[in-house]
Coordinates of C-alpha atoms in Angstrom, one line a residue:
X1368 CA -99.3 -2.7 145.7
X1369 CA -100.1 1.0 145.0
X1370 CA -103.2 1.0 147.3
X1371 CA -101.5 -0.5 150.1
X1372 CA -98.8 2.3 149.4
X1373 CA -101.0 5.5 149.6
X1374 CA -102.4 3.6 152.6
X1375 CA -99.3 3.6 154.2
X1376 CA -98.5 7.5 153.9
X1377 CA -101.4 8.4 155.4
X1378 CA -100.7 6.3 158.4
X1379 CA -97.1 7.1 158.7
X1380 CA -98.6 10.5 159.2
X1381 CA -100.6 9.9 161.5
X1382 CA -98.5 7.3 163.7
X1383 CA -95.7 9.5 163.2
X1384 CA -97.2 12.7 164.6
X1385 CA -99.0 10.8 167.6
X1386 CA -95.6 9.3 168.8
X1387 CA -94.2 12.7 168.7
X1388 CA -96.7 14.3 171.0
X1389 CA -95.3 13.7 174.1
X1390 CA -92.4 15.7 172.6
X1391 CA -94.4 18.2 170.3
X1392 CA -97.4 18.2 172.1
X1393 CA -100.3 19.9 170.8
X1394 CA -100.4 23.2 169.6
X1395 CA -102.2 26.2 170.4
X1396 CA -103.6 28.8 168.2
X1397 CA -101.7 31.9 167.7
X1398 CA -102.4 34.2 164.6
X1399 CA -105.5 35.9 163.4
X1400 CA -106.3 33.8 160.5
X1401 CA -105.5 30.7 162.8
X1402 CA -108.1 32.2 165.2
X1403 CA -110.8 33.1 162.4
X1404 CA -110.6 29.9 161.5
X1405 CA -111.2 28.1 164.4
X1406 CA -114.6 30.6 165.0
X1407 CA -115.5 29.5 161.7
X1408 CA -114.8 25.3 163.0
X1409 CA -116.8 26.0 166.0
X1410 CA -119.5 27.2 164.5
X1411 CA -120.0 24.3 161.8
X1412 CA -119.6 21.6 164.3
X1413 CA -122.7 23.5 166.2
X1414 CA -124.3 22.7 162.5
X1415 CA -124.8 26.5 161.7
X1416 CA -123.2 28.2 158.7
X1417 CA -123.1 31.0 160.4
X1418 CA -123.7 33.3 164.0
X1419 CA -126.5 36.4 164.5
X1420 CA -124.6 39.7 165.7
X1421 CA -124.1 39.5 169.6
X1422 CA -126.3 42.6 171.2
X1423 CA -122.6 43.5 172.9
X1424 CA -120.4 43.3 169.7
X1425 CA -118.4 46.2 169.7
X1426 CA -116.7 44.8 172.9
X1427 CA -115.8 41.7 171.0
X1428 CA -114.8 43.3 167.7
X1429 CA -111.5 41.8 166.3
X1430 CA -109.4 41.0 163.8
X1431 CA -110.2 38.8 160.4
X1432 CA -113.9 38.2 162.2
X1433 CA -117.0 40.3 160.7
X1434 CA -119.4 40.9 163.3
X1435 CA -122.1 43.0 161.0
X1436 CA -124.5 41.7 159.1
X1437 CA -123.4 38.1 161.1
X1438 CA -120.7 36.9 162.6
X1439 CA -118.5 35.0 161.3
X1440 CA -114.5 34.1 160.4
X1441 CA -113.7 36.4 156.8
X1442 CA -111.7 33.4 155.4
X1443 CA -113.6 30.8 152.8
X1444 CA -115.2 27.6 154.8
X1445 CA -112.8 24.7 153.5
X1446 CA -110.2 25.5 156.5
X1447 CA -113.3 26.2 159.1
X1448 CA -115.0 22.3 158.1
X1449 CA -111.2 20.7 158.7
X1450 CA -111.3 22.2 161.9
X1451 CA -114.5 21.1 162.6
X1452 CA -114.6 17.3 161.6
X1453 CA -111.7 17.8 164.4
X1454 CA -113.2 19.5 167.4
X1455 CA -116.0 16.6 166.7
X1456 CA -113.2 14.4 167.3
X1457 CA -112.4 16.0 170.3
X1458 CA -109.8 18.7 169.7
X1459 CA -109.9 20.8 166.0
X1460 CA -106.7 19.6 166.0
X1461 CA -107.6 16.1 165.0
X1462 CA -108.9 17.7 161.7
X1463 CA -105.6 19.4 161.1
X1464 CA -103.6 16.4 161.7
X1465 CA -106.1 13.7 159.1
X1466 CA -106.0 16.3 156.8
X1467 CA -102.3 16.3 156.3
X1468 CA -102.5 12.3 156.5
X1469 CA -104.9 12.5 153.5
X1470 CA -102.9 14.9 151.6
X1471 CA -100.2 13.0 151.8
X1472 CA -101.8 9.9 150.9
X1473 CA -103.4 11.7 147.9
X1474 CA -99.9 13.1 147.2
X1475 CA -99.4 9.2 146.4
X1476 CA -102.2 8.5 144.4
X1477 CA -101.2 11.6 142.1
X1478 CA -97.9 11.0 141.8
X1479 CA -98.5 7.0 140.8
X1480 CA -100.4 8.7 137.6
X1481 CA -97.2 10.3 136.7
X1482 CA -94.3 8.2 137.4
X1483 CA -93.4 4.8 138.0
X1484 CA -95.7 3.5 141.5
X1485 CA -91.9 3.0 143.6
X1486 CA -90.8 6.7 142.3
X1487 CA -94.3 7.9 143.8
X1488 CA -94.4 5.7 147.2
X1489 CA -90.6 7.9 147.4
X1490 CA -92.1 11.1 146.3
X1491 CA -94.9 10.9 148.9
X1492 CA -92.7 10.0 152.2
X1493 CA -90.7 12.9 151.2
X1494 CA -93.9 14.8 151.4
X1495 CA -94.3 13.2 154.9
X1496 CA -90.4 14.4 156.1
X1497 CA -91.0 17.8 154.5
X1498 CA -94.7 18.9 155.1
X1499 CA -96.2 16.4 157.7
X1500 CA -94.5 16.0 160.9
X1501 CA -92.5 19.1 161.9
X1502 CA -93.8 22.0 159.5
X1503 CA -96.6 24.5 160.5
X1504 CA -99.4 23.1 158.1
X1505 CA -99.3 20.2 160.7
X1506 CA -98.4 21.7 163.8
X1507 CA -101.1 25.2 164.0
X1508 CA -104.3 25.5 162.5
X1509 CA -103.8 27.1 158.8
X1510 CA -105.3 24.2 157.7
X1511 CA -103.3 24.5 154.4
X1512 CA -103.4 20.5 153.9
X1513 CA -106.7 20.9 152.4
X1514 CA -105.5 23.6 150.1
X1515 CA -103.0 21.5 149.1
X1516 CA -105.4 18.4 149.3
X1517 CA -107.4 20.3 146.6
X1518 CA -104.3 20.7 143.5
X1519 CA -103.4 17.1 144.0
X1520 CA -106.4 15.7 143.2
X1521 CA -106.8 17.9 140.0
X1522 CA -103.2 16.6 139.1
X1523 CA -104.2 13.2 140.5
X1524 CA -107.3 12.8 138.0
X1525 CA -106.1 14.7 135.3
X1526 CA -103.6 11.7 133.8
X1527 CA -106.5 9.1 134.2
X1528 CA -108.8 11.3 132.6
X1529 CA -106.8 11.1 129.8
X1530 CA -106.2 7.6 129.9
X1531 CA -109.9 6.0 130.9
X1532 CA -111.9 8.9 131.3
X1533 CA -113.6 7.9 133.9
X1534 CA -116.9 9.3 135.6
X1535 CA -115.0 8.8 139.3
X1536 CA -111.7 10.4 137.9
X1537 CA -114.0 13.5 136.6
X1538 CA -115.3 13.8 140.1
X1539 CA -112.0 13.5 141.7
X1540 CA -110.7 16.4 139.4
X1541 CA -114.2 18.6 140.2
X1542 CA -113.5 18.4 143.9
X1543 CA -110.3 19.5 143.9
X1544 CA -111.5 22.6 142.1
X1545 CA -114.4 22.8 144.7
X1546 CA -111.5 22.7 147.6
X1547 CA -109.5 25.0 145.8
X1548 CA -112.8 27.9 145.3
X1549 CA -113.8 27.6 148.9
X1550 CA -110.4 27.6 150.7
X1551 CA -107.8 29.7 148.6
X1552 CA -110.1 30.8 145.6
X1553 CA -107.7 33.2 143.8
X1554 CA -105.1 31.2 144.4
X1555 CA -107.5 28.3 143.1
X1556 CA -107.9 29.8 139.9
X1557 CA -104.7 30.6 139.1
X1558 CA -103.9 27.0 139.9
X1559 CA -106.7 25.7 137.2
X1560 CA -106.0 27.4 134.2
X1561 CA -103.1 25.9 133.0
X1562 CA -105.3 22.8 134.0
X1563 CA -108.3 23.3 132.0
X1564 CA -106.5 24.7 128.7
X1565 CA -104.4 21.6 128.8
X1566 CA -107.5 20.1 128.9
X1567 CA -109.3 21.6 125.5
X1568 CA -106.3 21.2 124.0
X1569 CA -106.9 17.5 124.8
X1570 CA -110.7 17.3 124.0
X1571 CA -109.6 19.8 120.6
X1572 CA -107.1 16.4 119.6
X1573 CA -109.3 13.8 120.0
X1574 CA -111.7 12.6 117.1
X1575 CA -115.3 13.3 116.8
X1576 CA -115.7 10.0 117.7
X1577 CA -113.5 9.9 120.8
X1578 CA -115.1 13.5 122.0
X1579 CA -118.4 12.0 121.8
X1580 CA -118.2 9.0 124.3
X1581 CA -115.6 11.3 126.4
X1582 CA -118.1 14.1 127.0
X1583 CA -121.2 12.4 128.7
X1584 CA -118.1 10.3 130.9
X1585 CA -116.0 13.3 132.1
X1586 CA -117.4 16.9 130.4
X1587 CA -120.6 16.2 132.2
X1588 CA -120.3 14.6 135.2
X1589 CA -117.4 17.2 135.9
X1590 CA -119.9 20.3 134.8
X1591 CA -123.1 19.3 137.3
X1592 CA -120.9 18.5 140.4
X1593 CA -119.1 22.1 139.8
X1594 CA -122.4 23.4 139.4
X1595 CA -123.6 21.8 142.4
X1596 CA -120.8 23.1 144.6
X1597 CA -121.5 26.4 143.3
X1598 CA -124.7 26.9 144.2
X1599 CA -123.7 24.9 147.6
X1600 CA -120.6 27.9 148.3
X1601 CA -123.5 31.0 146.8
X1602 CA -125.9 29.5 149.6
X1603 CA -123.4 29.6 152.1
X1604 CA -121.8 33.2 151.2
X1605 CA -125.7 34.5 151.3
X1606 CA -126.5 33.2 154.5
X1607 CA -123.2 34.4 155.7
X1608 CA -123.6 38.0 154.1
X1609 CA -126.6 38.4 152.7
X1610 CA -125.5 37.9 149.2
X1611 CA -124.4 34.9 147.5
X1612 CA -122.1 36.8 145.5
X1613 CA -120.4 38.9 148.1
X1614 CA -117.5 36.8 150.2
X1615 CA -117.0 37.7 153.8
X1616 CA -113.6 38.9 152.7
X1617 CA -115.3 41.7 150.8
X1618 CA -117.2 42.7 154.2
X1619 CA -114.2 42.7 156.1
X1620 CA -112.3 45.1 153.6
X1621 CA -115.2 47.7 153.1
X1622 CA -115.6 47.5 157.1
X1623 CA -112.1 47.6 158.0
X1624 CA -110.1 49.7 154.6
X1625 CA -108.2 46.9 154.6
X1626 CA -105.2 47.2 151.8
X1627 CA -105.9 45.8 148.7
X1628 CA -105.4 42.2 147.6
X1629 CA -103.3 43.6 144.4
X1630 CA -101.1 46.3 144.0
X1631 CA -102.6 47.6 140.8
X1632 CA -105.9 48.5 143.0
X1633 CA -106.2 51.7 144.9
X1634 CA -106.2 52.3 148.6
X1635 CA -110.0 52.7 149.8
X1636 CA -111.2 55.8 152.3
X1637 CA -109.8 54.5 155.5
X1638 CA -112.3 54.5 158.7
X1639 CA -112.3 55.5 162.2
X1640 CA -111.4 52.8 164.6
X1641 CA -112.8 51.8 167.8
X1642 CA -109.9 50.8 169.1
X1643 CA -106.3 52.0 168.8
X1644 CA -105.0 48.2 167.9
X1645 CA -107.1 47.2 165.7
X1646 CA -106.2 50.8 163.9
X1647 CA -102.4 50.0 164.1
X1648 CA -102.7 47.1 162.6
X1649 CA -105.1 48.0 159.3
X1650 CA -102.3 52.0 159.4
X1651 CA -100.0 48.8 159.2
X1652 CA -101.1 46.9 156.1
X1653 CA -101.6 50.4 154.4
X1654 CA -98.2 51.0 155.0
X1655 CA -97.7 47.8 153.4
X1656 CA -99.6 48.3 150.5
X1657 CA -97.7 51.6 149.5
X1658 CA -94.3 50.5 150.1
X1659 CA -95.0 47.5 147.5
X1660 CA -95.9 50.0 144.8
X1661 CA -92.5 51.7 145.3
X1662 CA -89.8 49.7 142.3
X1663 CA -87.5 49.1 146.0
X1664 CA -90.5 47.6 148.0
X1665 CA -91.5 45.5 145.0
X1666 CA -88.3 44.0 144.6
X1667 CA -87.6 44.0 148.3
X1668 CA -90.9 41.7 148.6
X1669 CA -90.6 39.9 145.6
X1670 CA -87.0 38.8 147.0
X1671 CA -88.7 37.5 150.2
X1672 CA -91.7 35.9 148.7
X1673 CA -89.0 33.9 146.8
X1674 CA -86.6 33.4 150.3
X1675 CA -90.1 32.3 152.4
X1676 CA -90.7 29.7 148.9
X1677 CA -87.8 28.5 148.8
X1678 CA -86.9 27.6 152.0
X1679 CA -90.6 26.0 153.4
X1680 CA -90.8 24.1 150.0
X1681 CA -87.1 23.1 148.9
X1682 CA -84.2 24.2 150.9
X1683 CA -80.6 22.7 150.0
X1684 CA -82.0 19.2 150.0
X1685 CA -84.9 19.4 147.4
X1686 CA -83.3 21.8 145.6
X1687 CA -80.9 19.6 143.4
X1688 CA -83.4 17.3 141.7
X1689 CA -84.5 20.7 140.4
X1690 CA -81.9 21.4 138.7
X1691 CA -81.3 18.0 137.2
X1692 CA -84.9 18.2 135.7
X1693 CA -85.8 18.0 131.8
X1694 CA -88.4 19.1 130.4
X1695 CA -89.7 16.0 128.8
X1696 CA -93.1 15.6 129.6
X1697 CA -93.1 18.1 132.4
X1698 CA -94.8 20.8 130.6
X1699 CA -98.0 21.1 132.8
X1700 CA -96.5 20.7 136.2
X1701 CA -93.9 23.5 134.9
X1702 CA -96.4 25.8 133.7
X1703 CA -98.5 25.5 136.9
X1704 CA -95.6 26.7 138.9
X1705 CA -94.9 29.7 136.6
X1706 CA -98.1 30.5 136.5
X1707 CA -98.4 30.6 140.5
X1708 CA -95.0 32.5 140.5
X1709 CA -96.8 35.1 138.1
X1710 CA -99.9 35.2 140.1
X1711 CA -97.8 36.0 143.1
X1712 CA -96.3 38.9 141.5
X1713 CA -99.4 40.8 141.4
X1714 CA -100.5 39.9 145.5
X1715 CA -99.8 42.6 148.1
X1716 CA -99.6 39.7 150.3
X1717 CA -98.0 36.2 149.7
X1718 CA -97.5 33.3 152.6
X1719 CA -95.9 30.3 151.9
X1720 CA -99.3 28.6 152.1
X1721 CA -100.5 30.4 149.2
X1722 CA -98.6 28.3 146.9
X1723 CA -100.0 25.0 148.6
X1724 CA -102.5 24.7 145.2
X1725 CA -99.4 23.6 143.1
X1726 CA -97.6 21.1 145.8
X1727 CA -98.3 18.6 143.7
X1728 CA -97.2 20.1 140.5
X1729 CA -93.9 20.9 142.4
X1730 CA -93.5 16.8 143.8
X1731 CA -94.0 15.4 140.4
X1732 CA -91.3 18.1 139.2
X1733 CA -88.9 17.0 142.2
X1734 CA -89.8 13.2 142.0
X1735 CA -89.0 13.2 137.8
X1736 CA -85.6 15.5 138.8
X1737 CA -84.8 12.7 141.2
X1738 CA -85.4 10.2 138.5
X1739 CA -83.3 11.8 135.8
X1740 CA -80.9 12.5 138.8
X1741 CA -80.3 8.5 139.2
X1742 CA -79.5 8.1 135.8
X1743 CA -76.3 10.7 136.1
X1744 CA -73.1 8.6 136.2
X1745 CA -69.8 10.5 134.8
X1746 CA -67.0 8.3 134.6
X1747 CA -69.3 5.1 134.7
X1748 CA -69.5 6.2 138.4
X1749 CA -73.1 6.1 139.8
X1750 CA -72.6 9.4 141.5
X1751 CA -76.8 10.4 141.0
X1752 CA -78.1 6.4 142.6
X1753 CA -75.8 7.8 145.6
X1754 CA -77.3 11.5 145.4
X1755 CA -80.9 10.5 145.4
X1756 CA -80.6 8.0 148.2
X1757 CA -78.7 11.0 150.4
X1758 CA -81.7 13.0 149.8
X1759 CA -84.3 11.3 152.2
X1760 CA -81.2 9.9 154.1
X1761 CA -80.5 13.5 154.9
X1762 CA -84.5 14.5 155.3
X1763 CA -84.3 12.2 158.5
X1764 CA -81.5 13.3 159.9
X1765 CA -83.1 16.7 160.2
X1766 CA -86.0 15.5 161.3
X1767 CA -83.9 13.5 164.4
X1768 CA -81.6 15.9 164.9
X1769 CA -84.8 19.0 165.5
X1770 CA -86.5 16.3 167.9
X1771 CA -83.1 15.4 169.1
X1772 CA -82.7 19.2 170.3
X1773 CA -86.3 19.8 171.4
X1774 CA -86.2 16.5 173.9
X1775 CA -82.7 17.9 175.6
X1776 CA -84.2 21.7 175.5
X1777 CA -81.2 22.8 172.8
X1778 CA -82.4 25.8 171.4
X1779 CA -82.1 25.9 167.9
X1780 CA -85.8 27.0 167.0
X1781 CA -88.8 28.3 168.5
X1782 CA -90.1 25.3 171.6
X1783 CA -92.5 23.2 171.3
X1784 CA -95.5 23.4 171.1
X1785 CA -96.1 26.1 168.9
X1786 CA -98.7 28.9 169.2
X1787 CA -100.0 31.3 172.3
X1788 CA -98.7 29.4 175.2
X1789 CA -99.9 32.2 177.3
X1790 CA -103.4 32.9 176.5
X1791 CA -104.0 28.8 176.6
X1792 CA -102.7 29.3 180.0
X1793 CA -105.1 31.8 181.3
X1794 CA -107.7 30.3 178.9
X1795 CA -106.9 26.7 181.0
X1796 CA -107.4 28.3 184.5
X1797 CA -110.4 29.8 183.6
X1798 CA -111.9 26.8 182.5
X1799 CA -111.0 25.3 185.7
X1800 CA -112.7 27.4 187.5
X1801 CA -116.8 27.0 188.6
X1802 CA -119.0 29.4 186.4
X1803 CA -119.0 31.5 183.7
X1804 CA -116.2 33.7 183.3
X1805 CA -115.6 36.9 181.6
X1806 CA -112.1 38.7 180.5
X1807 CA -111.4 42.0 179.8
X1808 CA -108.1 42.2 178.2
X1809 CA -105.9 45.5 177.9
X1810 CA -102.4 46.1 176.4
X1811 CA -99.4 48.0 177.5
X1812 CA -97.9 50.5 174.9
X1813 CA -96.6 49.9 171.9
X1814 CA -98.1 46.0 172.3
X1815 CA -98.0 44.1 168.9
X1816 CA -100.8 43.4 167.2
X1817 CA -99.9 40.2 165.8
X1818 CA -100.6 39.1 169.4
X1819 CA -104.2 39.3 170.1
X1820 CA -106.6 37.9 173.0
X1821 CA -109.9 38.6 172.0
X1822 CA -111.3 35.8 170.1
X1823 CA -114.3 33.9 171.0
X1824 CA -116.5 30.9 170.3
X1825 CA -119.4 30.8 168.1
X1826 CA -122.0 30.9 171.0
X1827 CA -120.2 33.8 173.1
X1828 CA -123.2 33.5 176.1
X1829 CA -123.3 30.3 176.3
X1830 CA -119.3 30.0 176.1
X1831 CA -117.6 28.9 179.1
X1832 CA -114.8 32.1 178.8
X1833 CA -116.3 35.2 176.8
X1834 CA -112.7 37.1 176.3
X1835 CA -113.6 41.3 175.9
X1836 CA -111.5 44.2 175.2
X1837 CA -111.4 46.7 178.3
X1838 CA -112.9 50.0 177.3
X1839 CA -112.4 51.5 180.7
X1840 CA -114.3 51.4 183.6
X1841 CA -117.9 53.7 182.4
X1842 CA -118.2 51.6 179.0
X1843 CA -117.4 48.4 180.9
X1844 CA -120.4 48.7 182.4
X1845 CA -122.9 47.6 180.2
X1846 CA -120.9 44.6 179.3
X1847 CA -121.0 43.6 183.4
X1848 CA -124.4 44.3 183.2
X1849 CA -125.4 42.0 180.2
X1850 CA -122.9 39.1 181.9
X1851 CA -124.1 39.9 185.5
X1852 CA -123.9 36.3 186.0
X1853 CA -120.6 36.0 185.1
X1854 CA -117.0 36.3 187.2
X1855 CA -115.3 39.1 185.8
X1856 CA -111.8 39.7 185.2
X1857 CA -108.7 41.8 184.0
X1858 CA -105.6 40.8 182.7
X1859 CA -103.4 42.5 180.8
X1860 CA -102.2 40.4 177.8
X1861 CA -98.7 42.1 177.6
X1862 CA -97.6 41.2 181.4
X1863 CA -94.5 38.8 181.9
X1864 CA -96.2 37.2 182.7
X1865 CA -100.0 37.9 182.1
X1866 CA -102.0 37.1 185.2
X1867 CA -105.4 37.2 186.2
X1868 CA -106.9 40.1 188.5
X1869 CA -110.5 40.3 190.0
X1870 CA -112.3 43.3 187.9
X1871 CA -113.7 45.9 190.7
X1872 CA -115.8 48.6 189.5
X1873 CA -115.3 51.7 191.0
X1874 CA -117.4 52.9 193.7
X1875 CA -120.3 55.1 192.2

């Protein structure tokens, strides 16, 4: 019953997660790119691609957000429209949390093209223990699900292709590659080139026969919808920055110096910043950039990209079916991974969500390890049965034991919920209160960047809470002027803790 079993994934998922809110909760956002992208939700659920410049942006100027020639989150729109079908919903949340329930149903689908269907109902609930109830794709707003989403349906459609081409199967394969170009496009393409020389090797074997009823099935129907979504991502990037071949990432870099995406590029003329934090933290990624083209900082990152890998993707428990693998009939899945591995060696920056394209390739590699794992019986003793059955035995028992801990308040990781627990709190008292409200937000010395307040919605005026940076009292002024309607306050995001204080102007 292999639909009945990617049906039941995704619902595990789902029913899973819900249960665990009382325990979990929800979480709040707390990184830049998590912010970004929730500007970018907000403003596609107000069914606009994009936001004119406010008249007073240089008070709302931060980080991953271009506020010049619109404004608008610098990250690609897959992520933003996850977070959007969510805040329709109710909370963007809700987006994050179908999305993982469909990647994980997906991750079902794919694997049942690969293995046997009870090998990929196995594969995909260890996909749930691993990636869908506890880890940071579900619990925050990365939105890497649909990155993820993207790669498995390339790998999902690409053994059918072979086997029926099909006209559905070509169109599963050209979304993914759509998903994969406007959420992690580099990334993306890395992911599909093993993909598409495996597949003119393919077309190359088949007869002139066989290539010409598989063309107009698959070649063509694949072709027009890539075109289509090209021309669909062009329109959006030229509404977004003026030119449909210029990616809001670009405008952020030239705006901001920001440090290259690959070592082998050179540091660009860096700017004067408006404000001191925001100029810490692009002297910071500089800093970064340099050390990395040093043979110590290489290896030193290289070492951690592989630690951060390892550890999100595998740990000790996924690790052994690994290492039992053969090649046999592996070779694409293999070569995807290598060829992310590769790509990664060239980034100035990897995260473990970068490699979220190949998760597939990675579960059929783990689910056929498992397989030839079973079959390992020295001494007529069925030592690899027991080992495989441990495996999600032991996947569980972490799971229990980190709720276990978080419901008697036993420390052994960060508490739930995850993200700025803070700024929700002032953010929740200010939507308590009647009226507009208005924030200007200041930091101690020495604050840490990664920790920033000043991210709005789309539709700053008409926002409930417009959140500013405090310039000091003269250049505050035209800010209270514009928003004379509004309360103003001050709070300084590096209290313990941050409170809110009436703003007084000082006597003229």
């Amino acid at each position: 019953r292999q639909r009945l079993a990617v049906l039941a994934v995704g619902v595990s998922v789902i029913a899973v997660r819900v249960a665990l809110i009382p325990i979990l909760g929800i979480p709040q956002p707390d990184s830049h790119d998590e912010f970004s992208y929730l500007l970018a939700a907000d403003t596609f659920a107000h069914g606009r691609l994009t936001n004119p410049t406010h008249p007073m942006w240089v008070h709302f100027e931060t980080f991953h957000v271009i506020q010049k020639p619109t404004y608008m989150s610098i990250f690609p729109p897959a992520q933003g429209l996850v977070l959007a079908a969510g805040q329709l919903l109710g909370n963007p949340w809700f987006g994050q949390l179908l999305a993982t329930a469909l990647m994980c149903s997906s991750l079902c689908w794919m694997l049942q093209g690969w293995v046997p269907p009870p090998w990929a109902l196995l594969g995909a609930f260890l996909a749930v223990l691993r990636l869908g109830i506890l880890s940071y794709w579900m619990n925050g707003y990365w939105s890497a699900s649909i990155v993820a989403l993207g790669g498995v349906l390339v790998l999902g459609a690409w053994p059918r292709i072979r086997k029926h081409a099909r006209i559905r199967d070509a169109l599963s394969m050209a979304l993914g590659v759509a998903i994969l170009a406007d959420s992690r496009p580099y990334e993306g393409l890395v992911f599909a080139l093993p993909v598409a020389c495996a597949m003119l090797v393919w077309l190359a074997g088949r007869g002139r026969r066989a290539l010409g009823a598989c063309v107009p099935r698959t070649i063509l129907p694949m072709l027009l919808a890539l075109l289509i979504a090209a021309c669909a991502t062009g329109y959006y990037y030229y509404r977004v920055t003026g030119n449909p071949f210029r990616m809001t990432y670009q405008v952020s870099s030239a705006t901001y110096g920001t440090a290259p995406y690959f070592i082998w590029q050179t540091l660009p003329a860096e700017p004067e910043f408006r404000y001191a934090v925001i100029g810490d933290y692009y002297h910071w990624t500089r800093q970064e950039f340099e050390q990395n083209r040093t043979f110590a900082g290489y290896l030193l990152r290289a070492q951690r990209k592989f630690t951060l890998l390892w550890q999100f993707y595998l740990g000790p428990i996924l690790t052994l079916p690994l290492l039992a693998l053969r090649q046999r009939k592996m070779r694409l899945p293999i070569v995807i991974c290598a060829a992310m591995v590769a790509g990664f060696a060239v980034e100035t920056w990897t995260l473990t969500h970068y490699f979220a394209p190949a998760t597939g390739a990675l579960y059929i590699l783990l689910v056929q390890g498992m397989r030839h794992l079973s079959h390992w019986s020295p001494g007529q003793h069925p030592i690899g049965q027991a080992l495989v059955r441990a495996i999600p035995v032991l996947a569980c028992v972490m799971i229990l034991l980190r709720l276990t801990a978080t419901t008697f308040h036993a420390q052994i990781e960060p508490a739930w919920p995850r993200g700025d627990l803070q700024r929700a709190a002032i953010a929740e008292q200010l939507r308590r209160l009647p009226g507009r409200q208005l924030v200007l937000v200041s930091y101690a010395m020495g604050h840490n960047f990664h920790h920033e307040w000043v991210y709005n919605d789309a539709n700053i005026d008409a926002a409930k809470v417009a959140w500013a940076r405090d310039m000091g009292n003269a250049a505050n002024q035209e800010l209270l002027a514009y928003f004379k309607d509004r309360h103003a306050w001050r709070v300084n995001g590096d209290a313990s803790p941050p409170r809110l204080e009436p703003y007084e102007a000082p006597a003229r």
